[in-house]
mmCIF file of C-alpha atoms and ligand atoms in Angstrom:
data_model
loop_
_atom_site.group_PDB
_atom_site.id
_atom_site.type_symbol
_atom_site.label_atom_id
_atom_site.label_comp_id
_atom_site.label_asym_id
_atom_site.label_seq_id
_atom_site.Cartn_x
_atom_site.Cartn_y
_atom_site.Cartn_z
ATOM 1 C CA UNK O 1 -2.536 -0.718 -33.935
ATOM 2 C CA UNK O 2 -5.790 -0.104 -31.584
ATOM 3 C CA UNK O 3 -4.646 1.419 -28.607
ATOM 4 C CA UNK O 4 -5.925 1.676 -24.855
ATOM 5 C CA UNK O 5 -4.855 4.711 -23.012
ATOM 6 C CA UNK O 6 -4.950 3.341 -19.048
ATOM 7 C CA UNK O 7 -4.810 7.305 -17.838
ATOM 8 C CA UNK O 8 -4.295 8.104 -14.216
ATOM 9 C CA UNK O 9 -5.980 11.075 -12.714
ATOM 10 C CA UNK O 10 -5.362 12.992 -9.575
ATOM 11 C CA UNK O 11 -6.172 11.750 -6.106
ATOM 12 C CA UNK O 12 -7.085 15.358 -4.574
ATOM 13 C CA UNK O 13 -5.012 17.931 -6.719
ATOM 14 C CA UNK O 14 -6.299 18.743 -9.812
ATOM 15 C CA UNK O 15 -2.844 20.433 -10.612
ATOM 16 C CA UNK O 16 -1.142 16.748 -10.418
ATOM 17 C CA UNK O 17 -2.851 15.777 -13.647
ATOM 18 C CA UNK O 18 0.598 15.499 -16.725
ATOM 19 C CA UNK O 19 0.402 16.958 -20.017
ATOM 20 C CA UNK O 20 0.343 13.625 -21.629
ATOM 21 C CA UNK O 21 -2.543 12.751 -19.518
ATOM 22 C CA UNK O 22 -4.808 15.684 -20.632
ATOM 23 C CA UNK O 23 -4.007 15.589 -24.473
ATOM 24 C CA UNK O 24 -5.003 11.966 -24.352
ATOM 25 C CA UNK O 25 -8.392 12.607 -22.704
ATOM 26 C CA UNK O 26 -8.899 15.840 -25.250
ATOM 27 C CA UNK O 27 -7.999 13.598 -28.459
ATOM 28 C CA UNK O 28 -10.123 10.585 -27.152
ATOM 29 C CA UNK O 29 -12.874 8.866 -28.904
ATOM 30 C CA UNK O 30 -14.539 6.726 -25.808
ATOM 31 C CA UNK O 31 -13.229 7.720 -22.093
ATOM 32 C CA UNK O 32 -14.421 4.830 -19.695
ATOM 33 C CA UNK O 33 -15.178 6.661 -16.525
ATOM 34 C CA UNK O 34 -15.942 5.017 -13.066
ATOM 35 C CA UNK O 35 -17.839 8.150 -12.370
ATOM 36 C CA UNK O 36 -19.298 10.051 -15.661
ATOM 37 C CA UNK O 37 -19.988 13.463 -13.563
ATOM 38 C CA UNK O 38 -16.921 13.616 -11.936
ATOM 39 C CA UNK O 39 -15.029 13.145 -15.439
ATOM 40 C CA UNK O 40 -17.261 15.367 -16.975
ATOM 41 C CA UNK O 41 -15.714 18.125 -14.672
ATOM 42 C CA UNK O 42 -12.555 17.180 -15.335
ATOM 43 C CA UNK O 43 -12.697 16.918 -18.884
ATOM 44 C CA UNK O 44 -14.271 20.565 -19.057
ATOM 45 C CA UNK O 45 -11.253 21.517 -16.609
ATOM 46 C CA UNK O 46 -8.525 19.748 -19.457
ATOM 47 C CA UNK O 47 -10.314 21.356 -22.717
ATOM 48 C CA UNK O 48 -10.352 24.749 -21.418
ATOM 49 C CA UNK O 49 -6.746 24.464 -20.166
ATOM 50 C CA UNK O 50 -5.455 24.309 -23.931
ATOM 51 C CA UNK O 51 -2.234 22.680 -24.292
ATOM 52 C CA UNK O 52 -1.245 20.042 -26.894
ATOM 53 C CA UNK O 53 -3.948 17.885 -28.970
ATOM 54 C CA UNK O 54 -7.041 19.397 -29.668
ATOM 55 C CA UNK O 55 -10.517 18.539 -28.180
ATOM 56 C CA UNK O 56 -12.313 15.585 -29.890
ATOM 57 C CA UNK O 57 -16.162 17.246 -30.907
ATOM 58 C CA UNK O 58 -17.250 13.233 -31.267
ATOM 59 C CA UNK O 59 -15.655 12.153 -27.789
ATOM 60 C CA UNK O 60 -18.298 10.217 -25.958
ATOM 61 C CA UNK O 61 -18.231 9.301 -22.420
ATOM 62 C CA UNK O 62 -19.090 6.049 -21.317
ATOM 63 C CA UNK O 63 -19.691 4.421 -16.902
ATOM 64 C CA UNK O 64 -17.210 1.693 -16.262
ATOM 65 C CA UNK O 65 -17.868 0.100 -12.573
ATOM 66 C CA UNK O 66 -17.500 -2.874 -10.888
ATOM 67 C CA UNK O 67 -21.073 -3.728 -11.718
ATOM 68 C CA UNK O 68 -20.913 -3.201 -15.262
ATOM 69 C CA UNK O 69 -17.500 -4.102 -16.150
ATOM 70 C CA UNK O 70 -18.071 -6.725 -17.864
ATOM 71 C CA UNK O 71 -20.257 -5.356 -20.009
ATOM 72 C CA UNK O 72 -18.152 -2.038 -20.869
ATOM 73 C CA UNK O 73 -15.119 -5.082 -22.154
ATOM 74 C CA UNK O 74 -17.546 -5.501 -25.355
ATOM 75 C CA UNK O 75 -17.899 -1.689 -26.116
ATOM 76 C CA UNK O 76 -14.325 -1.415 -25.485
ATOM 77 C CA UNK O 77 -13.130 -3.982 -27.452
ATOM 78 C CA UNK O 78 -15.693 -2.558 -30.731
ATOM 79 C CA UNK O 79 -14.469 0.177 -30.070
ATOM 80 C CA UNK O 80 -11.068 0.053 -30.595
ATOM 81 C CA UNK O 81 -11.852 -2.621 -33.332
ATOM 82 C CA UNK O 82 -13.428 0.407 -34.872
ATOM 83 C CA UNK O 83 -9.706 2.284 -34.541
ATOM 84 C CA UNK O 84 -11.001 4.474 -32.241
ATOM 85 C CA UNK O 85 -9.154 5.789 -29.557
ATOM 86 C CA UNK O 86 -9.998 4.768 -25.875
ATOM 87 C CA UNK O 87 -9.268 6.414 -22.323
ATOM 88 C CA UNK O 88 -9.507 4.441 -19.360
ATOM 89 C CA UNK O 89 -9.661 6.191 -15.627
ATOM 90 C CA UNK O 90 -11.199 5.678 -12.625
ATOM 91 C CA UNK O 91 -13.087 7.897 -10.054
ATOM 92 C CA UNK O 92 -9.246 9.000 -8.997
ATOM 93 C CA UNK O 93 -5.880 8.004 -9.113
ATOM 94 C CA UNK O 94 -4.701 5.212 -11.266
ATOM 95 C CA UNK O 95 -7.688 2.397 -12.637
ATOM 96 C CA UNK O 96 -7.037 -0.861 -11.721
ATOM 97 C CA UNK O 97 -5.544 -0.098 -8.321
ATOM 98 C CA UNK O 98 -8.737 -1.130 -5.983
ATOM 99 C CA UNK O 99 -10.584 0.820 -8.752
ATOM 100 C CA UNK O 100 -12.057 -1.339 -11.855
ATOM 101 C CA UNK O 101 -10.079 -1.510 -14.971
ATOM 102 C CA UNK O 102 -7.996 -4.546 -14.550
ATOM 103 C CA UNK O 103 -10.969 -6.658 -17.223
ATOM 104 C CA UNK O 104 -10.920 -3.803 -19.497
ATOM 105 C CA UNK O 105 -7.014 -3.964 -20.132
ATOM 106 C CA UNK O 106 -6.959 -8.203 -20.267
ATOM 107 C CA UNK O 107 -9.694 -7.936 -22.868
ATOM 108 C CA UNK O 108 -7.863 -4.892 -25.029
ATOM 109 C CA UNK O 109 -4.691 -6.972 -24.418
ATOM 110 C CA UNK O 110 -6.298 -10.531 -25.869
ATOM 111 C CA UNK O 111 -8.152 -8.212 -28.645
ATOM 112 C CA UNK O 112 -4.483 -7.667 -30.036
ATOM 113 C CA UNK O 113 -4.613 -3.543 -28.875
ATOM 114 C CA UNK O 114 -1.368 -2.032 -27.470
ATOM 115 C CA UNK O 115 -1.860 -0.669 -23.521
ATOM 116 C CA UNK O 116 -0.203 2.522 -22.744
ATOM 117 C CA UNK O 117 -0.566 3.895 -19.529
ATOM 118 C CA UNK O 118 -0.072 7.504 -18.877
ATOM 119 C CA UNK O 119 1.445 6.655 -14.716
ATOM 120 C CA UNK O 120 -0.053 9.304 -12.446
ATOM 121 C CA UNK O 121 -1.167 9.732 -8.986
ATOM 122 C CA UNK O 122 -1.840 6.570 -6.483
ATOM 123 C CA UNK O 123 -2.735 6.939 -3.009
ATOM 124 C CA UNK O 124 -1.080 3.866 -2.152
ATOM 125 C CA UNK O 125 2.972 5.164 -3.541
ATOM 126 C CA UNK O 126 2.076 9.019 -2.525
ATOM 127 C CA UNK O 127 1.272 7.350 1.372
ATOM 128 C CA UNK O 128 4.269 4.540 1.491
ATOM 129 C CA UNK O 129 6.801 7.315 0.422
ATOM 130 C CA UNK O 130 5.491 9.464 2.819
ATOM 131 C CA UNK O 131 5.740 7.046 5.428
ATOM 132 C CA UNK O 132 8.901 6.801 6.224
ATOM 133 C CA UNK O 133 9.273 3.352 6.841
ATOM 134 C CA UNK O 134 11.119 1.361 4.207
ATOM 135 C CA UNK O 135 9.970 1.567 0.958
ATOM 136 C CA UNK O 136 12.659 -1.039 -1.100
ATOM 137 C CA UNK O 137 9.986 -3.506 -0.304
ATOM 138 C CA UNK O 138 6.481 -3.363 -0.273
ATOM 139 C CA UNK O 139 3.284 -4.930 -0.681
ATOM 140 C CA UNK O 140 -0.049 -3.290 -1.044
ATOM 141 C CA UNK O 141 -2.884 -4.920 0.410
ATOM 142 C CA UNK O 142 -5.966 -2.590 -0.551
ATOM 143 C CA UNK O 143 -8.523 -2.634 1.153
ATOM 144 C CA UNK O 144 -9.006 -5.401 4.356
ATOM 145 C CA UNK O 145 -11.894 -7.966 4.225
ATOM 146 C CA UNK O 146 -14.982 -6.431 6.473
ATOM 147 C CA UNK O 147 -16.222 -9.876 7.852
ATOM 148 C CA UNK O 148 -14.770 -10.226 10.983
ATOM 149 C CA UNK O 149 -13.314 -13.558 10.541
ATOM 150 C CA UNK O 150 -11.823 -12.489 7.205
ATOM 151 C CA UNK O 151 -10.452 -10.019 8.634
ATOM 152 C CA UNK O 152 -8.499 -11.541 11.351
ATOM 153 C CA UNK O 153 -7.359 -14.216 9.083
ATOM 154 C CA UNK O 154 -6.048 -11.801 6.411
ATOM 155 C CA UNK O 155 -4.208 -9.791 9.405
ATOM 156 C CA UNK O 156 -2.928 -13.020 10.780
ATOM 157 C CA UNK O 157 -1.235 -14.292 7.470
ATOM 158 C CA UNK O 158 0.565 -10.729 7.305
ATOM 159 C CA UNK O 159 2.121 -11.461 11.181
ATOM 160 C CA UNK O 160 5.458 -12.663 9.316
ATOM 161 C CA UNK O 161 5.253 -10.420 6.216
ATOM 162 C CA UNK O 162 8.661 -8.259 6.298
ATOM 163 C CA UNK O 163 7.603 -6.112 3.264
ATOM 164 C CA UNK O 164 6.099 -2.610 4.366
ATOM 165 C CA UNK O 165 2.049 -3.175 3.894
ATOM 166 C CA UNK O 166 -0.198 -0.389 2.488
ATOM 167 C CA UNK O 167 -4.349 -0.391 3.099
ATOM 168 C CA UNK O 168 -6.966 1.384 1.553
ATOM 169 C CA UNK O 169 -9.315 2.045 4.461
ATOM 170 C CA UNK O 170 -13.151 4.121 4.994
ATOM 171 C CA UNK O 171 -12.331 6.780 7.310
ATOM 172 C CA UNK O 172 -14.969 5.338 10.122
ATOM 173 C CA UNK O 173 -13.136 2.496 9.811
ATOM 174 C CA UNK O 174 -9.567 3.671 10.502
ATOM 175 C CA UNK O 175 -9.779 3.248 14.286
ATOM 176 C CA UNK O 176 -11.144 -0.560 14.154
ATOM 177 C CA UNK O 177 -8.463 -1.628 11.110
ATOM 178 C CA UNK O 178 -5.612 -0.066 13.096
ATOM 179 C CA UNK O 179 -6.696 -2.049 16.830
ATOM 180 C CA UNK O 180 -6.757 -4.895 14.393
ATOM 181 C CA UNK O 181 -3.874 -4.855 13.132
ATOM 182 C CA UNK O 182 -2.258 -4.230 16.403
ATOM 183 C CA UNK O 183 -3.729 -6.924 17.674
ATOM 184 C CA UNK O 184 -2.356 -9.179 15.108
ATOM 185 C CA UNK O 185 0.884 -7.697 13.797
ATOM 186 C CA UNK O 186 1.687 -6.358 17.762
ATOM 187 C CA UNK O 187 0.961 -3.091 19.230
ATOM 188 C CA UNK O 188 4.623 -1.714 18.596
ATOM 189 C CA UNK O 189 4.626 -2.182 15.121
ATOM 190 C CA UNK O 190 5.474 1.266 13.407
ATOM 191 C CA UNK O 191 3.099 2.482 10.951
ATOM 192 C CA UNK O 192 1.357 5.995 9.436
ATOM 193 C CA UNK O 193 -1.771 7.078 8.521
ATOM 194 C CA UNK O 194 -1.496 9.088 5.111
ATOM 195 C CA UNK O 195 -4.996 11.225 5.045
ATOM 196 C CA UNK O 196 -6.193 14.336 2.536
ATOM 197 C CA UNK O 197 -3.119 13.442 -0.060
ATOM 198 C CA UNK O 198 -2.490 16.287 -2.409
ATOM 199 C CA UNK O 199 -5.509 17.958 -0.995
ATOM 200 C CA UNK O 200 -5.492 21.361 1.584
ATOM 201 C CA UNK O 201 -5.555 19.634 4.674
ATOM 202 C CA UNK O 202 -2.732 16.667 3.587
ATOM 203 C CA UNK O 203 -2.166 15.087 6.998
ATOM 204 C CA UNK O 204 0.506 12.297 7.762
ATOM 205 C CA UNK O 205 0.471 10.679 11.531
ATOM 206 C CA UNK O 206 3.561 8.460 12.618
ATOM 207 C CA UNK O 207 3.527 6.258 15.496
ATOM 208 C CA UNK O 208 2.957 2.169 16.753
ATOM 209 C CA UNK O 209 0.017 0.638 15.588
ATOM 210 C CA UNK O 210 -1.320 0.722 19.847
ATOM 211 C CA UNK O 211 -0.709 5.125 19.461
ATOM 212 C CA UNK O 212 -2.915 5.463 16.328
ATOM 213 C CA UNK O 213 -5.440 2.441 17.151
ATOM 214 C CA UNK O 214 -5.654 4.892 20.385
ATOM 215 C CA UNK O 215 -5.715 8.331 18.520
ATOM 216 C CA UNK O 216 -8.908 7.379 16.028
ATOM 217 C CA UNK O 217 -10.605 4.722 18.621
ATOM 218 C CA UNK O 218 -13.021 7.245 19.694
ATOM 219 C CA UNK O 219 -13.204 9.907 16.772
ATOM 220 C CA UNK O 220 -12.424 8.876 13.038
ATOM 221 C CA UNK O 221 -10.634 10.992 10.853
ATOM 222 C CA UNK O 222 -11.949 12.710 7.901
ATOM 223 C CA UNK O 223 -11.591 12.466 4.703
ATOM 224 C CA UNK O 224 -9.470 9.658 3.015
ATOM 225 C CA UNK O 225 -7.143 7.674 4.850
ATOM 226 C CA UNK O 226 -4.069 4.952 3.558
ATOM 227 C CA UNK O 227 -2.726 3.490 6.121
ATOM 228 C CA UNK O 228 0.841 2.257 5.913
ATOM 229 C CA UNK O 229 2.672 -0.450 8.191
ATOM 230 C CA UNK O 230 6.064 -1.928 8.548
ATOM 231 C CA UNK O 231 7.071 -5.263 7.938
ATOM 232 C CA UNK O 232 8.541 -7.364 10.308
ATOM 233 C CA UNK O 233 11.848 -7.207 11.392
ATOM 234 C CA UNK O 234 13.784 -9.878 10.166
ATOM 235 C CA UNK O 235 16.590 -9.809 12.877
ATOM 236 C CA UNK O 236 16.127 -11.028 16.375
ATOM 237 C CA UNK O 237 16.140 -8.486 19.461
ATOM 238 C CA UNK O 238 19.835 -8.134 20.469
ATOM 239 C CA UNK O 239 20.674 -10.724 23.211
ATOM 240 C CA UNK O 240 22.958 -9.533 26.275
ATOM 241 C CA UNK O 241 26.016 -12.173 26.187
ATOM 242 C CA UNK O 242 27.110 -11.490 29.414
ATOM 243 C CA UNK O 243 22.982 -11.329 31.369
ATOM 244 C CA UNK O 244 22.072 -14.749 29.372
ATOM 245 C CA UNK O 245 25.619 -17.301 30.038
ATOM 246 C CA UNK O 246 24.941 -15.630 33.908
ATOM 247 C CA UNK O 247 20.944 -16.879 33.659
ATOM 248 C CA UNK O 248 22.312 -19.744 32.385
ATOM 249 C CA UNK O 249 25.169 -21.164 34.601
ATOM 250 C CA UNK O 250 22.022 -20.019 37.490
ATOM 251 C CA UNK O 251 20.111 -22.504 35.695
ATOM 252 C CA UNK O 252 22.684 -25.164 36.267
ATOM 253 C CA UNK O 253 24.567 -25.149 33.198
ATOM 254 C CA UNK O 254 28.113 -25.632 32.738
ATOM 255 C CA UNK O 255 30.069 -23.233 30.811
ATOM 256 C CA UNK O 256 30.478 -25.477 27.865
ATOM 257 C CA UNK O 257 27.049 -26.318 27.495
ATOM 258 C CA UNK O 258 25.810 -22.647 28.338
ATOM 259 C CA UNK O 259 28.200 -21.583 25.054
ATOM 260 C CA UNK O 260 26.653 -24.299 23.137
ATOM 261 C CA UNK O 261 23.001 -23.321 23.368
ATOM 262 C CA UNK O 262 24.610 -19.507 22.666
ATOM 263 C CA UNK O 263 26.264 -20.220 19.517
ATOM 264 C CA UNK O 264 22.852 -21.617 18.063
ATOM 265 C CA UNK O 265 20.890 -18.381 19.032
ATOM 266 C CA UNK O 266 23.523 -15.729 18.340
ATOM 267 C CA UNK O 267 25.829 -17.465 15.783
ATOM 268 C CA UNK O 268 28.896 -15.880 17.962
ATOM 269 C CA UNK O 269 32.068 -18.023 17.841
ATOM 270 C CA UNK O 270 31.869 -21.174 20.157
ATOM 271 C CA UNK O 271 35.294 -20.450 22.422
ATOM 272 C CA UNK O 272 34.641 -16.597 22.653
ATOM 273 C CA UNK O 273 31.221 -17.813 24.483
ATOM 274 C CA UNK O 274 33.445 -20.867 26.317
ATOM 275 C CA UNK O 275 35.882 -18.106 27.432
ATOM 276 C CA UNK O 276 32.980 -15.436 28.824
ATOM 277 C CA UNK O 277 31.012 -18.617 30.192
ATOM 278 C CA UNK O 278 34.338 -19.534 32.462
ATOM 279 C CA UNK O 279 35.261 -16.049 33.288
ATOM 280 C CA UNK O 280 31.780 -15.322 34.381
ATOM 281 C CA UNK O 281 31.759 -18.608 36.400
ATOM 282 C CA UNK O 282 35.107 -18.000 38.277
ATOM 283 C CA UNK O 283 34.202 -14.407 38.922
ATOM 284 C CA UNK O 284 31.299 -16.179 40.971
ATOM 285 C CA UNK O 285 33.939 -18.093 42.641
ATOM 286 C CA UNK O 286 32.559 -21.144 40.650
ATOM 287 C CA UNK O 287 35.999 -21.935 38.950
ATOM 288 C CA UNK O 288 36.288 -25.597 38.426
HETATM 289 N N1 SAM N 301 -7.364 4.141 -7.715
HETATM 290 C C1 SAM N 301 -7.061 4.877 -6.507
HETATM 291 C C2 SAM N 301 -5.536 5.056 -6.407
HETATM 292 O O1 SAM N 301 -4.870 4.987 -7.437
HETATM 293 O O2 SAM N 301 -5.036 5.304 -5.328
HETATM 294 C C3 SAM N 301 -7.644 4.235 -5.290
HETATM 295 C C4 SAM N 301 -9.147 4.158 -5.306
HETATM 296 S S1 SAM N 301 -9.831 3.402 -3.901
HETATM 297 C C5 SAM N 301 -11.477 3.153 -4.417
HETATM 298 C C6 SAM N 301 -10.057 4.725 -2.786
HETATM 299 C C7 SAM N 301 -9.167 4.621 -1.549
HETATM 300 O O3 SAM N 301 -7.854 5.092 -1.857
HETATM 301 C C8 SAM N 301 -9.641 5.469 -0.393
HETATM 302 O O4 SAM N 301 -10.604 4.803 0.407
HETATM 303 C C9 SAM N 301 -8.343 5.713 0.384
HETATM 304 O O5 SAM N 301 -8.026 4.593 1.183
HETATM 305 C C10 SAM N 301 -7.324 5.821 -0.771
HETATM 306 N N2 SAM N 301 -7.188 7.223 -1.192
HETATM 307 C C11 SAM N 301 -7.643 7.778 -2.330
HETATM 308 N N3 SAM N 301 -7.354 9.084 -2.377
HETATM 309 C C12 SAM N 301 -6.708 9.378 -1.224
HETATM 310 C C13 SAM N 301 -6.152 10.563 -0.674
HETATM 311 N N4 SAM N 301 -6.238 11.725 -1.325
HETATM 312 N N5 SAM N 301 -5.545 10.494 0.534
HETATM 313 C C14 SAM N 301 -5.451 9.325 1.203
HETATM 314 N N6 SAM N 301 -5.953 8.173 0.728
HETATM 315 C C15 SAM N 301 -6.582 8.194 -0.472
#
């Protein structure tokens, strides 16, 4: 059975690359590469470390981006056709994710070849784990749309989303995304900025979305940035029992009718809000 290796490569830290990952890419016949030079080093890097398989003398190595991705399906497809056995990775981390791959593995998957992925580094899991904000729930955005309008609509159709988000961001354009996304998700909203993963100078900042807009308005950071940002939080603010029947018998109310609007906000039992309504009231010296 023709098989398509989907192999994920390290985002930084060339010592985060598996075992299974780098006998693959020695015992491959075709390794589609986003970037041929920076594979090249890395394939010189895997054949000198030694280690299990042994290096393919008639590996070729063959450009797969966005531009000519659908032209790299067809010499995919021949080639495993032709039994051989073909890599897939991108410039770093795992294809597919905001990297091109995603046409490569329908066509090897309507071709009738088996897809096994060798998991690896992503910025996206390394930042959301990081984070510290919740992870059983999450939803990874990528990167945002640049257009302005785009942009605020994608933002605005998150305002409700209660899954933690994850963006793939430029670094000059850390400081703009985050005021953004303040502005539409509200400046309090927690959120991190995950930069250098795996690298020397692995950086992760905590704080609302109005602290970091602030921190990288004026000077972006360098090197790569994911940013991460809670969802929203699904219960409402906490009311005061006691501060809201008082507003509203000052409104006018009686205590019956103050308990009534209560129990649809809070969902607290009807007579426990009766009986604080009419204690409150004849505390005022309001007792009917
Ligand atoms: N395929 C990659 C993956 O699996 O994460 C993502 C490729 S995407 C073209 C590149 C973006 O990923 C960067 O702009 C940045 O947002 C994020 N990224 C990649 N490496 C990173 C790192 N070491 N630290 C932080 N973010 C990183």
């Amino acid at each position: 059975m023709p098989t398509l290796f989907v192999v994920a490569t390290p985002i930084g830290n060339l010592e985060d690359l598996s075992y299974r990952a780098a006998r693959i890419l020695r015992e491959a016949d075709l390794v589609l590469a986003e970037d041929t030079r920076s594979v090249r080093v890395l394939l010189d890097r895997v054949d000198q470390l030694g280690g299990a398989g042994t290096v393919n003398a008639r590996r070729r190595v063959k450009s797969l981006f966005e531009g000519n991705e659908a032209a790299r399906v067809a010499l995919a497809t021949e080639a495993l056709a032709a039994g051989d056995k073909v890599a897939l990775v991108s410039e770093a981390g795992t294809p597919g994710v905001s990297d091109p791959g995603a046409r490569v593995v329908r066509a090897a998957i309507d071709a009738g070849a088996t897809i096994e992925v060798i998991p690896g580094p992503v910025a996206a899991i390394a930042a959301l784990v990081a984070s510290g904000l919740p992870t059983d729930r999450f939803l990874f955005v990528g990167f945002p749309p640049r257009e302005e309008g785009a942009r605020r609509e994608a933002f605005g159709a998150l305002r409700g989303e209660i899954a933690t988000m994850i963006f793939y961001e430029a670094p000059d354009r850390v400081g703009a995304t985050l005021a953004d996304l303040a502005a539409a998700l509200g400046d309090a909203r927690q959120a991190s900025v995950a930069r250098e993963l795996t690298k020397i100078h692995e950086e992760h900042v905590r704080g609302s979305l109005a602290e970091l807009a602030a921190k990288y308005a004026e000077v972006s950071p360098r090197g790569e940035c994911t940013i991460v940002v809670g969802g929203a939080v699904e219960a409402p603010p906490a009311i005061d029992l006691e501060a809201e029947i008082a507003r509203l018998l000052g409104l006018g109310l009686g205590p019956k009718d103050a308990a009534a609007r209560l129990v649809v906000r809070t969902g607290a039992p009807r007579r426990q809000l009766y009986q604080l309504a009419l204690s409150i009231q004849r505390a005022r010296g309001k007792a009917p």
